[in-house]
Structure formats: C-alpha cells, structure tokens
C-alpha cells in the first residue's frame, strides 16, 4: 500500500469526523490515538471500509505518511498540544506540517509557530468551527501560520470546508496565531448571540407567558428574515420545541440554569481589555455565564432581595413576530458581530496579521456556529471599506440600528422595570448610545483624575495639556 495523504492525531468526535471528511474528499488517511484501543474501535466501526489505516506508535504513524507530511492534531488545548509536538517532532523531517485544529490560545500558537518553523517544520494554528456535524460535513476553517505552510494544505482544506455561494469556507487568515485569534473572537460572538437568544426566551416566557412551542414558532419566523436567519436561531427553535421524555414538558425547563465555558469567550474579553477595544455585549455574555454558575448564592439572594412589583410591557405580538423583541435581538446580534470585528481590526494592526475582514465574513457564512445570512452584509461592508472601524458606520448597518433602536429601548426599559436581567440587550443599548454620543461625561472623569492625581487634561478650545489646582 502507498503512503497516506493525511494524518490525524486524536480520535475524539471532532477528530473522527474530520478524518472521515478528509477521506471522503479523496485523502487516504492514517490515524493515531494515545490509546490504541480507541484506534481499533474506530477502524472497526465508523472507519471500516474506508481508506484509513491505524498506527500504534507515532513512529509508525509518521512512517505511513507521504511527504511533506500533513498532520492534523485534534487534542485538548494547552499542555497536550505541547506534549504531542514534543513526542512527534523527533520523527518529522524538513517541510513536514503540523496543524493544530483545537481551540488553542493564540499566544501559544504564536510561540509554537516560531519554534516549529525554526526547526524547518511548518506549523498551522487552525480554528475549526461547526461542532461534530460541521467537522464531518464541512466546517468553517480559520488557518494561520506561514503562507507557505498554508499553501501546502490549501487543496485539502478547500475540499473539506463547507461550501457557500462564493466558495469554500476557508482562507489563509494570517501569520502566527492569527487563525486561532480569529476563532477565539468567533467564539466570543457565539457567546453573545447565545446569550441574546437566552434573554429573548426569558422575556417571552416571563413577560409573554409563552410555552416552548409558542416561542419556537416565533423563532421559526425570525429565521426567515435576512437579519436573523442563522444557525443559532435555528437550533434555539429546536431546543425550545423539544419535549422532556420523562415529564412531557419542555425539556429546556428541566435543565439547570448554570452555563459552563471552555475558555475562548474569556480569552476574547481578556484580549479586548488588553487591546483597548470595547466589547461590552460579549463581556456581558461571559459575565452572565459566570454569574449563572453562582446558583446557591443566587438562591439565597432571591429570598433577601425580592423582585419589583409586577410590570407588564409589550414585546410585540407573536402574530407579527414580536416586533420590538425581534428588533432588540437584531440590534444586539449586529453589535455582537460589530464588536468582534472591531477587535479583529485592532489585533490585525497590533500583530501585523493583515486580516482580510471581507474574507472572514465570507468563511463564516457556512459551516460555523455563527453562520448567518447577515454575514453577506458584513462581507459586503468590509468589501466596500476594508478599514471600517465599526459595522455601525456602514450605511446598511447604520440604517438597521436606527430602525431597531426603538424596539431595543422599549424592551430594555420594560425589562428594567420588571426586574428581568437582560445583560446583553442592555449592554448593547449602552454601547450604541455611547458610540453615537458626540459628547460623553468623561470630561468630568478627567477633571477628577487631575484633581486628585494631577493627571492633566486637554481642553476643547485649545491644544495642550492642562492642570488645575482644584483643591486650593
Ligand atoms: C465551534 C464552537 C466550539 C466550542 C464550543 C464550546 O465553533 O464549533 O465554538 O469550538 O468549543 O462551542 O464552547 P464553550 O464550552 O466555551 O461554550
């Protein structure tokens, strides 16, 4: 038998599906897993009858691959990636390529690219989005590293990726950790949109008194609109419609209200804080998850701090798609993408990633978790102006924000009076109102800083740096 075209390390569900995807696209493959029993199970099960062989050792694995070797690692982010690199490196030869397809911290990827390239190996940090189904059928892929390393895997990843109207959902993202950084920001946006939809659900349930099927019907209508049609809206409809086999009630009501996370949302927010980019909607989504996990404390507080008196307000009628609530969600989704793209703009400058924002919009149109019809507009906006600082400055998006703001205000104000937390919706409103303000109250902050710390201030009427002895 000839040498295999493609190698995969790590037979978790994502790894299994990606190697099946590669094989389906004509790439004979060899797989390796730390425990060989898992490899045997896979070859006897889902891998049976395919052009896939197993290797019991890394030496055997490397020996079974054609050169330059293309090896995808699907192992847990962090130390396991470094351990895998250390274990396989002695068997690699010049020009061989390692691809990390996990959710690695982009600074780890920067370091690994530099280390591996200095040993004449290629190293790609590739964000892969789409969950298990996407991995099998066609994910969105965000590869970063040297361009030469990307060129060596381009035919493979273009075939494996989801396909949309204007091509495959993969492109060379940029050098170093660019691919993993873009994936991290993708996940920050994912957190925000998930939280926006959770807030919409809470409002429909608590203010509208609606059940799962009624809410799902509204979501189905939203999924028919250009502004909201998306994978996350689609699966929210499914989640709301699904019944609990044990009770017959809505399954979502049987689930504990404490959300976990694996780190990418946190990294998005930490990066944004470090880079000085405001991402309050994404931050609110992250905080909402963290706060939700303080369940025992919340239960104690609920006994001490009662809700305000009942306050009813209109979310719109289900027959017309709950107009104000829909508009609030549209504004928050637009702003979530906008904050993520603004963060990418800054990272691109800081790290010389030279990101192509229009292409990022394109590769997120299919395969990934945040795929949405709106991404065509994002692609167009950056196609028209590659250095657009904020989506809200694009005419189409500015018009959308103007049209959706009354609904957003109505919903946030009503929720505040009813004592229902809507962290992403209210952060979105504050963000928009701050962003559209020609004058903010930070003049007073500057005055205070100068008052107690002589930090100086600038004046509106003349250039220079000024100090006042405020306390004399
Ligand atoms: C994707 C997802 C995926 C991520 C999960 C879990 O794009 O396919 O982003 O990579 O790992 O969504 O993320 P959390 O556990 O942090 O919610």
mmCIF file with all atom_site columns, N, CA and C in Angstrom, residues 9 27 62 66 82 90 129 182 231 251 416 447:
data_model
loop_
_atom_site.group_PDB
_atom_site.id
_atom_site.type_symbol
_atom_site.label_atom_id
_atom_site.label_alt_id
_atom_site.label_comp_id
_atom_site.label_asym_id
_atom_site.label_entity_id
_atom_site.label_seq_id
_atom_site.pdbx_PDB_ins_code
_atom_site.Cartn_x
_atom_site.Cartn_y
_atom_site.Cartn_z
_atom_site.occupancy
_atom_site.B_iso_or_equiv
_atom_site.pdbx_formal_charge
_atom_site.auth_seq_id
_atom_site.auth_comp_id
_atom_site.auth_asym_id
_atom_site.auth_atom_id
_atom_site.pdbx_PDB_model_num
ATOM 1  N N  . UNK A 1 9   ? -4.136  12.953 14.480 1.00 0.00 ? 9   UNK A N  1
ATOM 2  C CA . UNK A 1 9   ? -3.843  12.527 15.850 1.00 0.00 ? 9   UNK A CA 1
ATOM 3  C C  . UNK A 1 9   ? -5.004  12.972 16.734 1.00 0.00 ? 9   UNK A C  1
ATOM 4  N N  . UNK A 1 27  ? -8.634  11.855 0.353  1.00 0.00 ? 27  UNK A N  1
ATOM 5  C CA . UNK A 1 27  ? -7.340  11.826 1.037  1.00 0.00 ? 27  UNK A CA 1
ATOM 6  C C  . UNK A 1 27  ? -7.219  10.569 1.883  1.00 0.00 ? 27  UNK A C  1
ATOM 7  N N  . UNK A 1 62  ? 4.062   8.374  11.547 1.00 0.00 ? 62  UNK A N  1
ATOM 8  C CA . UNK A 1 62  ? 4.828   9.292  10.693 1.00 0.00 ? 62  UNK A CA 1
ATOM 9  C C  . UNK A 1 62  ? 5.336   8.532  9.465  1.00 0.00 ? 62  UNK A C  1
ATOM 10 N N  . UNK A 1 66  ? 2.918   10.194 3.327  1.00 0.00 ? 66  UNK A N  1
ATOM 11 C CA . UNK A 1 66  ? 3.708   10.744 2.224  1.00 0.00 ? 66  UNK A CA 1
ATOM 12 C C  . UNK A 1 66  ? 4.281   12.100 2.640  1.00 0.00 ? 66  UNK A C  1
ATOM 13 N N  . UNK A 1 82  ? 1.436   20.752 23.384 1.00 0.00 ? 82  UNK A N  1
ATOM 14 C CA . UNK A 1 82  ? 2.905   20.782 23.508 1.00 0.00 ? 82  UNK A CA 1
ATOM 15 C C  . UNK A 1 82  ? 3.462   19.365 23.659 1.00 0.00 ? 82  UNK A C  1
ATOM 16 N N  . UNK A 1 90  ? 10.657  14.292 16.947 1.00 0.00 ? 90  UNK A N  1
ATOM 17 C CA . UNK A 1 90  ? 11.847  13.519 16.566 1.00 0.00 ? 90  UNK A CA 1
ATOM 18 C C  . UNK A 1 90  ? 11.680  12.728 15.267 1.00 0.00 ? 90  UNK A C  1
ATOM 19 N N  . UNK A 1 129 ? -14.618 25.458 13.160 1.00 0.00 ? 129 UNK A N  1
ATOM 20 C CA . UNK A 1 129 ? -15.936 25.655 13.776 1.00 0.00 ? 129 UNK A CA 1
ATOM 21 C C  . UNK A 1 129 ? -17.016 24.868 13.049 1.00 0.00 ? 129 UNK A C  1
ATOM 22 N N  . UNK A 1 182 ? -8.705  34.589 15.379 1.00 0.00 ? 182 UNK A N  1
ATOM 23 C CA . UNK A 1 182 ? -9.993  34.796 14.696 1.00 0.00 ? 182 UNK A CA 1
ATOM 24 C C  . UNK A 1 182 ? -11.031 33.789 15.218 1.00 0.00 ? 182 UNK A C  1
ATOM 25 N N  . UNK A 1 231 ? -27.793 29.816 12.107 1.00 0.00 ? 231 UNK A N  1
ATOM 26 C CA . UNK A 1 231 ? -27.733 28.502 12.744 1.00 0.00 ? 231 UNK A CA 1
ATOM 27 C C  . UNK A 1 231 ? -28.197 28.583 14.201 1.00 0.00 ? 231 UNK A C  1
ATOM 28 N N  . UNK A 1 251 ? -38.292 20.385 27.493 1.00 0.00 ? 251 UNK A N  1
ATOM 29 C CA . UNK A 1 251 ? -37.036 19.857 28.053 1.00 0.00 ? 251 UNK A CA 1
ATOM 30 C C  . UNK A 1 251 ? -36.171 20.975 28.633 1.00 0.00 ? 251 UNK A C  1
ATOM 31 N N  . UNK A 1 416 ? -36.054 46.417 32.678 1.00 0.00 ? 416 UNK A N  1
ATOM 32 C CA . UNK A 1 416 ? -35.508 47.056 33.887 1.00 0.00 ? 416 UNK A CA 1
ATOM 33 C C  . UNK A 1 416 ? -36.621 47.251 34.911 1.00 0.00 ? 416 UNK A C  1
ATOM 34 N N  . UNK A 1 447 ? -11.468 65.554 34.908 1.00 0.00 ? 447 UNK A N  1
ATOM 35 C CA . UNK A 1 447 ? -11.344 66.592 35.941 1.00 0.00 ? 447 UNK A CA 1
ATOM 36 C C  . UNK A 1 447 ? -10.982 65.952 37.287 1.00 0.00 ? 447 UNK A C  1
#
